Every structure is written in C-alpha cells, then in structure tokens.
Coordinates of N, CA and C in Angstrom, one line a residue:
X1 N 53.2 -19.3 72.9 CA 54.2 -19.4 71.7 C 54.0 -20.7 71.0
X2 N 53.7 -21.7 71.8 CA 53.7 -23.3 71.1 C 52.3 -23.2 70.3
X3 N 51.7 -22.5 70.9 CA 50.1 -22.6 70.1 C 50.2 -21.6 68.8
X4 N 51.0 -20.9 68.5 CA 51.0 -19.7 67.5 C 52.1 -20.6 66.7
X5 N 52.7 -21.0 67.0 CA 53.8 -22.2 65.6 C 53.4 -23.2 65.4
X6 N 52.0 -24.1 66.0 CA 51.1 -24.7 65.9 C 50.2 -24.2 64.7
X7 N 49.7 -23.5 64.8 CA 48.8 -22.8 64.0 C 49.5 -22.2 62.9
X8 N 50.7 -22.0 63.0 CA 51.5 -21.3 61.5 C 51.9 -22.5 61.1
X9 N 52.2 -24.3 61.5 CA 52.7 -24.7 61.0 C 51.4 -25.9 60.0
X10 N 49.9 -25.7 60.5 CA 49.2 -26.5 60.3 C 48.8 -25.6 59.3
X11 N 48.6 -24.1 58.7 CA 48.5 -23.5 57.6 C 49.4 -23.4 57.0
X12 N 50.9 -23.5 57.2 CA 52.3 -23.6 56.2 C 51.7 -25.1 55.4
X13 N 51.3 -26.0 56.1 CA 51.5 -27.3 55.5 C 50.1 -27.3 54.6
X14 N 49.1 -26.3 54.7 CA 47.8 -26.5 53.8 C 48.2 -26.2 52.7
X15 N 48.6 -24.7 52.5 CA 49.3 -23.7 51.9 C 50.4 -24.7 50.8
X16 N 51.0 -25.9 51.7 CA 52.3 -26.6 50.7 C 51.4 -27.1 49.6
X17 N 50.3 -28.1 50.4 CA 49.7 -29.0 49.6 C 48.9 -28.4 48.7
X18 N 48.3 -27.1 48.8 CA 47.1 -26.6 47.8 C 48.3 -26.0 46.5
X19 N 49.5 -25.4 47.1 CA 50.8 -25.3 46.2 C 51.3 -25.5 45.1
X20 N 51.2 -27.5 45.9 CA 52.2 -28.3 44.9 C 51.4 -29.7 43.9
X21 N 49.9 -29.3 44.5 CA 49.1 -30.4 44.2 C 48.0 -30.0 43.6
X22 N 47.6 -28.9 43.8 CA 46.2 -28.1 43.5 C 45.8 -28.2 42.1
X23 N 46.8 -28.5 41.1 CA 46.6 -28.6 39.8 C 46.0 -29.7 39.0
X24 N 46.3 -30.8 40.3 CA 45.9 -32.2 39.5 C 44.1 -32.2 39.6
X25 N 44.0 -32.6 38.4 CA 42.2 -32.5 38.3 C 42.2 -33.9 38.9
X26 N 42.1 -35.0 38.4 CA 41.6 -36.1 39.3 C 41.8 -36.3 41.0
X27 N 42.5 -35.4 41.5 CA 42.3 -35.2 42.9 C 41.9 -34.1 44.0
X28 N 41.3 -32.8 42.6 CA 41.3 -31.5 42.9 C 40.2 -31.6 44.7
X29 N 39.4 -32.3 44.6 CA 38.2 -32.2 45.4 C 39.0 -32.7 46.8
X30 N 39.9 -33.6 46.9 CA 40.3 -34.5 47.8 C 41.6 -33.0 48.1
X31 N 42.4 -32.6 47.1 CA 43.6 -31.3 48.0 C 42.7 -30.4 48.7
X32 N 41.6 -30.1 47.7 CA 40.9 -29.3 48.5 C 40.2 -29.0 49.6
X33 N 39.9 -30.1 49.7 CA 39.3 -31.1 51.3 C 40.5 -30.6 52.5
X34 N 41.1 -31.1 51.8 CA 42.4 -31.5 53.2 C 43.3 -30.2 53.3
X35 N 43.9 -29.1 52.4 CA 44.0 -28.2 52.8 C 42.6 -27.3 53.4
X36 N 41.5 -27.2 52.9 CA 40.7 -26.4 53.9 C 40.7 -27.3 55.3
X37 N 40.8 -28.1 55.9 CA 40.7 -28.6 57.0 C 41.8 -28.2 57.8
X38 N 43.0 -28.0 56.9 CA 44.0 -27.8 58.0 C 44.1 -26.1 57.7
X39 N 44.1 -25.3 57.0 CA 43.4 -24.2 57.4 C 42.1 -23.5 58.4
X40 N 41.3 -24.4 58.3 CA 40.4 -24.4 59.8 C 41.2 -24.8 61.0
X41 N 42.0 -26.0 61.1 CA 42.7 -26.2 62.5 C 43.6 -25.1 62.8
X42 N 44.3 -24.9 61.8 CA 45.4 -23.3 62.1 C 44.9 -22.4 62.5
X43 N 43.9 -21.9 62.0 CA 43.2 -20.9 62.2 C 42.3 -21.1 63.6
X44 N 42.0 -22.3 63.7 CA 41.2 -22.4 65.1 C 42.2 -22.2 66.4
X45 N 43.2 -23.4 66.2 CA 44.2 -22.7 67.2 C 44.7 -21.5 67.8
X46 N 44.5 -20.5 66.3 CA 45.6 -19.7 66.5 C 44.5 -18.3 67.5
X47 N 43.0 -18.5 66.7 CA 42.2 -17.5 67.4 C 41.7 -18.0 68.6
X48 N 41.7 -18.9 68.9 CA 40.9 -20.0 69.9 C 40.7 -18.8 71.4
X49 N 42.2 -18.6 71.9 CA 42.2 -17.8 73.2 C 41.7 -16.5 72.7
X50 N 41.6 -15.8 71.4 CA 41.1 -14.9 71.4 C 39.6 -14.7 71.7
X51 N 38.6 -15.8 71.1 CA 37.4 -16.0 71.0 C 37.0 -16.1 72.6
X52 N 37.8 -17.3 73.2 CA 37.6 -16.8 74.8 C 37.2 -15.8 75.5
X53 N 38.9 -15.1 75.3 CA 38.8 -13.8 75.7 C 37.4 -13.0 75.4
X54 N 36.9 -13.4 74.1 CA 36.2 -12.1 73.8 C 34.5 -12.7 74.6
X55 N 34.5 -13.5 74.6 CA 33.2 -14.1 75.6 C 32.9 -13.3 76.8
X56 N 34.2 -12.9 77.1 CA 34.0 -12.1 78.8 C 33.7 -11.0 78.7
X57 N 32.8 -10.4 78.6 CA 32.7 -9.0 77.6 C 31.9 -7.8 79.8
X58 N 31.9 -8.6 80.5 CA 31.2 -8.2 81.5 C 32.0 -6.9 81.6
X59 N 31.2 -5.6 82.2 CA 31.7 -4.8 82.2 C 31.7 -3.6 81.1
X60 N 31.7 -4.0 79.8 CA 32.2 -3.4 79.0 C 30.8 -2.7 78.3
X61 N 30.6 -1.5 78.3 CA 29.3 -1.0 77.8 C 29.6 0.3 76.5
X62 N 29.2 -0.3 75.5 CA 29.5 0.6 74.1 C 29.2 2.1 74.4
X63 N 28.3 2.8 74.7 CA 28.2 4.0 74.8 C 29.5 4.5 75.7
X64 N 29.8 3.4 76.6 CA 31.2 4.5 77.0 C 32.8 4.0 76.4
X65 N 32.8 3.0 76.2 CA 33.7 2.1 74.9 C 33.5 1.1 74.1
X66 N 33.0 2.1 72.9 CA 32.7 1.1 71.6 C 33.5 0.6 71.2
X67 N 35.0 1.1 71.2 CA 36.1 0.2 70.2 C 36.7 -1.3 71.0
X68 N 36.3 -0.8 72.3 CA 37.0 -2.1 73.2 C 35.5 -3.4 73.2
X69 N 34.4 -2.5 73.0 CA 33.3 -3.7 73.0 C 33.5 -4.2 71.7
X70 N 33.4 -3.6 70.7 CA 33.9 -4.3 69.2 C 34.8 -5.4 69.7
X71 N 35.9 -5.1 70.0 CA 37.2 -6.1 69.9 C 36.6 -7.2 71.2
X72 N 35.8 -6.9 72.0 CA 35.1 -8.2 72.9 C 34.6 -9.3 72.2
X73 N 33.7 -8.5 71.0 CA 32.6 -9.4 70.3 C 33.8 -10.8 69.4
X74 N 32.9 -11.9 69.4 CA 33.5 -13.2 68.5 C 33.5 -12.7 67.1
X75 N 32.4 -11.9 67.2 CA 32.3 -11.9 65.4 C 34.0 -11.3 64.5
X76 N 34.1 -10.4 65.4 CA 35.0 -9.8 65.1 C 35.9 -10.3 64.8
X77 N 36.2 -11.7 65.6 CA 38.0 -12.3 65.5 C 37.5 -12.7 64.0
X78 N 36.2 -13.0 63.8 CA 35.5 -13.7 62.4 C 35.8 -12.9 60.6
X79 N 35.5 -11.6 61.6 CA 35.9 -10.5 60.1 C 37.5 -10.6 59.9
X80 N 38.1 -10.8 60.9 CA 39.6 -10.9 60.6 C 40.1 -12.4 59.8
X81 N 39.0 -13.2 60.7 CA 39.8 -14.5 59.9 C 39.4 -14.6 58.5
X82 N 37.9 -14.6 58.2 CA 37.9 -14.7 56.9 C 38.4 -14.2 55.6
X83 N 39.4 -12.9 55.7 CA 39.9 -11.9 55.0 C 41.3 -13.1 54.7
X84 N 41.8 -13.7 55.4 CA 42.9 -14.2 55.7 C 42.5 -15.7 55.3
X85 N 41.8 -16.5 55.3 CA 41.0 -17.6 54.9 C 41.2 -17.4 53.3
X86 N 40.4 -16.6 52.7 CA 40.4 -16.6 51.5 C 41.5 -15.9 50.6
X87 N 42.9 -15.0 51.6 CA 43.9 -14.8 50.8 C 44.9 -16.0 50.8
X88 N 44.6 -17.3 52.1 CA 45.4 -18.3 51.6 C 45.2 -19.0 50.8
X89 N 43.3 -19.4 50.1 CA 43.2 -19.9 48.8 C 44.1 -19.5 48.1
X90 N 43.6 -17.8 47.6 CA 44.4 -17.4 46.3 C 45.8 -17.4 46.5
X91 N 45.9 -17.6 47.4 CA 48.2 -17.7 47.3 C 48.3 -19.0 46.9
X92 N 47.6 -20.3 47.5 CA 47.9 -21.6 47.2 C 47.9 -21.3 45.8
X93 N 46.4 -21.2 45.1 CA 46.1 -21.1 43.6 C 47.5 -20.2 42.6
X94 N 47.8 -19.1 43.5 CA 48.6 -18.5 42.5 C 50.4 -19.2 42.7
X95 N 50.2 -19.5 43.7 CA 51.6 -20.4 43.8 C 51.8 -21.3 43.2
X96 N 50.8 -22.2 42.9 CA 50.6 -23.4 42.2 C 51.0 -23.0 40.8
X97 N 50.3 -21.9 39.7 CA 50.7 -21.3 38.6 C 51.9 -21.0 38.6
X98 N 52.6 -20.7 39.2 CA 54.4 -20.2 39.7 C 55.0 -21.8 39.5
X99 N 55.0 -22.2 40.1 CA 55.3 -23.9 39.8 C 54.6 -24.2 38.5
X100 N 53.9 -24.2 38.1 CA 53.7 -24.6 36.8 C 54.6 -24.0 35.9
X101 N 54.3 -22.5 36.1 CA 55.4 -21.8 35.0 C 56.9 -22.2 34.9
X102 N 57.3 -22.1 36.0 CA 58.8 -22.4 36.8 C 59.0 -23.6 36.1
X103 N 58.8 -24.8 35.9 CA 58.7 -25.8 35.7 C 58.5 -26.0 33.9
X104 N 57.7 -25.3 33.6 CA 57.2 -25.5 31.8 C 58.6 -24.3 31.1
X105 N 59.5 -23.7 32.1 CA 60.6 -23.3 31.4 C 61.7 -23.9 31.2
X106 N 61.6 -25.0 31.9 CA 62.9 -25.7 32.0 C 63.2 -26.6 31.4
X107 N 63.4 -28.5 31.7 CA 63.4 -29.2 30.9 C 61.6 -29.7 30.5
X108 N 61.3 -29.5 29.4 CA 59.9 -29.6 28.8 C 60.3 -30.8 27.4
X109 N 58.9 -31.6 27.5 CA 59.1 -32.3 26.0 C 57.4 -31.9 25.1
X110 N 57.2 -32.3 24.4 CA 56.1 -32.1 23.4 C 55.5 -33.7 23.2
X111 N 54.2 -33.9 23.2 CA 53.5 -34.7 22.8 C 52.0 -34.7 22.6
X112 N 50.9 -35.8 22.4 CA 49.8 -35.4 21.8 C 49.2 -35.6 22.5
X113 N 48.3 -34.8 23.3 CA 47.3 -34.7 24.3 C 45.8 -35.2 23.7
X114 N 44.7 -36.0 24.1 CA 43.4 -36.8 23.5 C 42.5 -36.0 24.6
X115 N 41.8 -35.7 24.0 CA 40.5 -35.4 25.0 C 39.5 -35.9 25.2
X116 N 39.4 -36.5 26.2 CA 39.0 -37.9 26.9 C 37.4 -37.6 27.5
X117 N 36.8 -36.2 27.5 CA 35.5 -35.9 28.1 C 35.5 -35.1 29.5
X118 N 34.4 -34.7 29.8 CA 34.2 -33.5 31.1 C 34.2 -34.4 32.2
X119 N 34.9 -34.0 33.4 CA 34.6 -34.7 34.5 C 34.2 -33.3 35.3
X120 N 33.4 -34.1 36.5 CA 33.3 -33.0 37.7 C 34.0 -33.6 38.9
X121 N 34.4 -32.8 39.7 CA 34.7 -32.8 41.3 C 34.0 -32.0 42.0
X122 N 33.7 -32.4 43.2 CA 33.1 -31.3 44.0 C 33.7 -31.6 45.4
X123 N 33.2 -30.8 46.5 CA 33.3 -31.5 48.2 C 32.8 -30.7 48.8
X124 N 32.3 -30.8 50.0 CA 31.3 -30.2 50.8 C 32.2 -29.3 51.6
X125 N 31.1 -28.1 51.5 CA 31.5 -26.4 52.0 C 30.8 -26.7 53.0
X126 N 30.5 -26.5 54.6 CA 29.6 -26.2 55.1 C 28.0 -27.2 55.0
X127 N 27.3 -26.2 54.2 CA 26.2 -26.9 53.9 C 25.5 -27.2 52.2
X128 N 26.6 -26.7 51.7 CA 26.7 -26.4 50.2 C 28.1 -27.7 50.0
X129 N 27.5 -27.4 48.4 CA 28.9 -28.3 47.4 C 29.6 -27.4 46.9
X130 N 31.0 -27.3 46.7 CA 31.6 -26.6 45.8 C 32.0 -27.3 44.7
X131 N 31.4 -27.1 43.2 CA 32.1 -28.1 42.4 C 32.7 -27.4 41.1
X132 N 33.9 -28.0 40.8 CA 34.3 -27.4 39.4 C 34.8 -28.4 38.4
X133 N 34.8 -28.1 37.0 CA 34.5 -29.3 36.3 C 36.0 -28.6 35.0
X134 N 36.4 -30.1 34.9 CA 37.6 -30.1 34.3 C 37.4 -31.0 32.7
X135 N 38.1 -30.2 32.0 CA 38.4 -31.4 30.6 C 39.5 -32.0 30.6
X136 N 39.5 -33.6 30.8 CA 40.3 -34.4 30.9 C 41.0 -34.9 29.9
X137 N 42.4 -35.2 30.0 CA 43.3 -35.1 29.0 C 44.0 -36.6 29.3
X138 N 44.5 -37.4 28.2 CA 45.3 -38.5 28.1 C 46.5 -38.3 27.3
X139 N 47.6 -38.4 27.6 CA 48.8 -38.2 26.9 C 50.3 -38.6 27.5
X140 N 51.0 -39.5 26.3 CA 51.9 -40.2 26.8 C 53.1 -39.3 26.9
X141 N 53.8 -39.7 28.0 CA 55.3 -38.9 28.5 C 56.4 -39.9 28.8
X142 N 57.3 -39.6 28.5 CA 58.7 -40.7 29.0 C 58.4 -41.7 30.4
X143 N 57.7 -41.1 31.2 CA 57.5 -41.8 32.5 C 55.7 -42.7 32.2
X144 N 55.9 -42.9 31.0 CA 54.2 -43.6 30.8 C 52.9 -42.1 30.2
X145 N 51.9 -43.5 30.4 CA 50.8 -42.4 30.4 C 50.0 -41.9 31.2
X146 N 49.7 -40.2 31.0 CA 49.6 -39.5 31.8 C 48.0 -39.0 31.9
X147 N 47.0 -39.3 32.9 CA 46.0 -38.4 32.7 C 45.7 -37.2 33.6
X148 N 45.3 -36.2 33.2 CA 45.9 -35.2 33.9 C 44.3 -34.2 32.6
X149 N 44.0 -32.9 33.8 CA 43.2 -32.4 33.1 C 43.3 -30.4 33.4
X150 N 42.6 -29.9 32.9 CA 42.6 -28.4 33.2 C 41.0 -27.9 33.3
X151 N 40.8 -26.9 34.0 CA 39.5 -26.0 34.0 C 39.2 -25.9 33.0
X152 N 37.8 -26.4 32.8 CA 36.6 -26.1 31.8 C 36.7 -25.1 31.2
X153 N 37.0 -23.7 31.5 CA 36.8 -22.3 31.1 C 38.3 -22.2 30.7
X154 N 38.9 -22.7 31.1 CA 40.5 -22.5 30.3 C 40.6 -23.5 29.2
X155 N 39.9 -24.8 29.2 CA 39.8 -25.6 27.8 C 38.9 -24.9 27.1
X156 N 38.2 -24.1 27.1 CA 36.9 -23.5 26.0 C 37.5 -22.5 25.4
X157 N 38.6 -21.7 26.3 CA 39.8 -20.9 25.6 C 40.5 -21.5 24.5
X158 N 40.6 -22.2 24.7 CA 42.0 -23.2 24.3 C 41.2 -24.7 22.9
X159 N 39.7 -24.9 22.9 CA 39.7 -25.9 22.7 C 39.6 -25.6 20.9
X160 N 40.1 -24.5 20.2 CA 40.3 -24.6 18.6 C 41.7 -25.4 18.6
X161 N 42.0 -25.9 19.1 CA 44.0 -26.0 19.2 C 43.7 -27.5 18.8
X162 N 42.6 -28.2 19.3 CA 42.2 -30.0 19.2 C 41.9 -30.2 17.6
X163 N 42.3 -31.3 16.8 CA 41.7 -31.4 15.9 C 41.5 -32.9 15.5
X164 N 41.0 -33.2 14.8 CA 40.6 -34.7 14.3 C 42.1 -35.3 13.5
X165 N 42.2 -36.3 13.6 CA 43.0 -36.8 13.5 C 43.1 -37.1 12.0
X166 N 44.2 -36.5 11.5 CA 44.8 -36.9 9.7 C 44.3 -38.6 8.9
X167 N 44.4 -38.1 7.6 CA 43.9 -40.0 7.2 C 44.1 -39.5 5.7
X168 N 45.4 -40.0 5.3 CA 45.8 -39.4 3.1 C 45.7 -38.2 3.4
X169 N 46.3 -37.2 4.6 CA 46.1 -35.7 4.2 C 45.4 -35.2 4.1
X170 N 43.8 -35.7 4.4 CA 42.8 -35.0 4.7 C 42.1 -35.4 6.1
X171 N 41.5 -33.6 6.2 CA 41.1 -34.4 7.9 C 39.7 -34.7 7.8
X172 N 39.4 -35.7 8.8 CA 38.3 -36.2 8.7 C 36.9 -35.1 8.6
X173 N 35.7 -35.6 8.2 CA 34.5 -34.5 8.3 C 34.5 -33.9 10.3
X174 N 34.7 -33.0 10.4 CA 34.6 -32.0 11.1 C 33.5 -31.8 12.1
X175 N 33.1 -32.4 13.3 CA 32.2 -32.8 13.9 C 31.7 -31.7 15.3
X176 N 30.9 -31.6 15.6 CA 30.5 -30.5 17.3 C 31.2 -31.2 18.4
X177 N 31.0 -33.0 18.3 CA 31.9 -33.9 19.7 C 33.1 -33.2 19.3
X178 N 34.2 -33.1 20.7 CA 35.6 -32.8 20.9 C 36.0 -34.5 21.2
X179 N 35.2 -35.8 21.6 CA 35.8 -36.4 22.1 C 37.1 -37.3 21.1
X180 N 37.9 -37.7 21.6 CA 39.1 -38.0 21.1 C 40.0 -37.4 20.0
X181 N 39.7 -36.2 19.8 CA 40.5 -35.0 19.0 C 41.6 -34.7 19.8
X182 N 42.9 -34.3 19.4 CA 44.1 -33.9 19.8 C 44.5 -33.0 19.8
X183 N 45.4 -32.5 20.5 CA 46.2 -31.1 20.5 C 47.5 -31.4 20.9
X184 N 48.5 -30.5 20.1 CA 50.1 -30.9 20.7 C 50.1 -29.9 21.8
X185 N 50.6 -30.7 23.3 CA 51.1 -30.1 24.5 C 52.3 -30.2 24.8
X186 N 53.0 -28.9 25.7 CA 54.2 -29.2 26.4 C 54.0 -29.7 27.7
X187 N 55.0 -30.2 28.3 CA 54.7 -31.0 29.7 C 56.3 -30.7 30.1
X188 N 56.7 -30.9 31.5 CA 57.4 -30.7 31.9 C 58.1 -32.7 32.4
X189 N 59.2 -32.4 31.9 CA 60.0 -34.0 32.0 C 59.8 -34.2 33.5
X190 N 60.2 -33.2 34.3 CA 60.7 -33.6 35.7 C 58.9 -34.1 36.7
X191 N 57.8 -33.3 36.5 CA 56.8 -33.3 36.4 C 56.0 -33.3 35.7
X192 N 55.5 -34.7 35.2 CA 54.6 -34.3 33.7 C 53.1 -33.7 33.8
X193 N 52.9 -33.5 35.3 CA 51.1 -33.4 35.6 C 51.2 -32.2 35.2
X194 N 52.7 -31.7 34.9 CA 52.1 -29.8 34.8 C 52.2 -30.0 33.3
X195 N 51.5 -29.4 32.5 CA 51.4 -29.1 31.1 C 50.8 -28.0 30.3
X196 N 51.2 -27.5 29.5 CA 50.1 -26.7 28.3 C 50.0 -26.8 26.9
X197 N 49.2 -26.3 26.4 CA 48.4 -26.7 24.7 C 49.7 -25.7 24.8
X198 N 50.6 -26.7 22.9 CA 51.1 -25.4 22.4 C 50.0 -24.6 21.4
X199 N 50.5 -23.4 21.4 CA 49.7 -22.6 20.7 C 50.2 -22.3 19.0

C-alpha cells in the first residue's frame, strides 16, 4: 500500500509541475526534466514488484499457457507503462491550456508585447535531445517586465498580428526581420506568464 501512494504521489507531483509551469518558455527544458524524472520514479516504484515477479517465469511454458507467459514477460509491464507515460504528458500539456484559459477569462489587462528573437531549449531523452524552439516575447505588466515566450508554430500562426512601430502616421518601410515589431497582448493580472496576441 505505502509503495502504490508513493508512486501515485511522485506522479501527482510531476503531473502538478508540467500543469502549472509547462508554459514558461525560458524554463520549458528544466519542467521538463524534472517532471519526466519523477514520472520515471512513480512509475518505477509502482511496477518495480511487478517486473520481479515477472523474472520468475520457471515453470511456465507458452504452448500450454500463453497468456500467463505473456503476463511473466518484463516487456509487458513495459507496453502497459508506456501507454500511461505518454497520457501523463498530454494531460500535463492539456492541463496547462486549462489554466491558461481559466486564467485569460478572468482579471486580464492589455499591453504591447516586442519580439525579441527565436530561442531553443532542449534536454536529454535517453540517448537523443528533445528540443523545441520558442519566439520570445518582452512586455511590460503592473508587476514589471515580463519575458515570457510561445511555440514557434503557434507564433507563425499568429506572427501578421506584429507590426513596426508608427512615426507621423505612417508605418515604417515594411521589412522580412520580425525583430522588435509588436503586437497587442492580453495577460492575466493574477499571472502575467499566461498570455495571448489579441486578434
């Protein structure tokens, strides 16, 4: 029993952080680190005596019970975990959106968001990098200024909304760089990291 609320409490707590944090680009690579780790420890805990178990396989011969040799084998506990591995990504990810939304309905202010240039993060999978690259955003909020960024592929949606900056009513000549062009965003007062371009 202690080892199974062990293991649900070290993936409740991955699950919080990929949640409530997963949004911030300048630390995406570092939540992501530390919730996959403590989703590995949950999950190690929680299969640990199963993988045991399944080591002792003596006795057990598939032509006369395949379904109990299946359930012997390690691999097995492995098809189950990873199904469950990658539904707690996407719950973090889509939780995190929920809190954004939740949050951009409530008390919100408006101000002018600068686009500051591409950053990347990445952090080590295994034997690979996983990296994803964000457009970084500068813009001031009641509590100071804020840098805070969004996915590359959701700024390329979004990036007609930026424009060069007025001078007598005319905008300047019209250039390919995005750097330091603007867009009006909403942000949330209580939480300014959460934000969106208004449209």
């Amino acid at each position: 029993m202690n080892r199974l609320l062990f293991g649900i409490f070290f993936l409740s707590i991955g699950l919080c952080i990929k949640a409530s944090f997963g949004h911030l680009a300048r630390k995406w690579a570092t939540i992501e680190t530390i919730s996959m780790l403590l989703y590995l420890i949950g999950f190690t805990i929680l299969v640990y005596k199963l993988i045991t178990k399944s080591e002792n396989r003596k006795g057990i011969e598939f032509n006369k019970n395949p379904i109990k040799w299946i359930l012997k084998r390690p691999f097995f506990v492995y098809v189950l975990v990873i199904p469950m591995f990658i539904g707690l990504i996407w719950t973090g990810e889509f939780l995190n959106k929920k809190l954004k939304n939740h949050y951009l309905s409530k008390e919100i202010a408006e101000t002018q968001a600068t686009f500051v240039g591409f950053e990347e993060q990445s952090f080590l999978v295994k034997y690979s990098r996983k990296s994803e690259q964000f457009a970084i955003l500068n813009y001031k909020t009641k509590s100071g200024i804020i840098t805070q960024g969004m996915k590359k592929e959701d700024f390329e949606k979004q990036k007609k909304y930026f424009k060069s900056e007025t001078k007598s009513g005319n905008k300047f000549p019209a250039i390919e760089n995005l750097k330091n062009k603007k867009a009006t965003i909403i942000y949330s007062l209580k939480y300014p990291s959460f934000f969106k371009i208004k449209e």
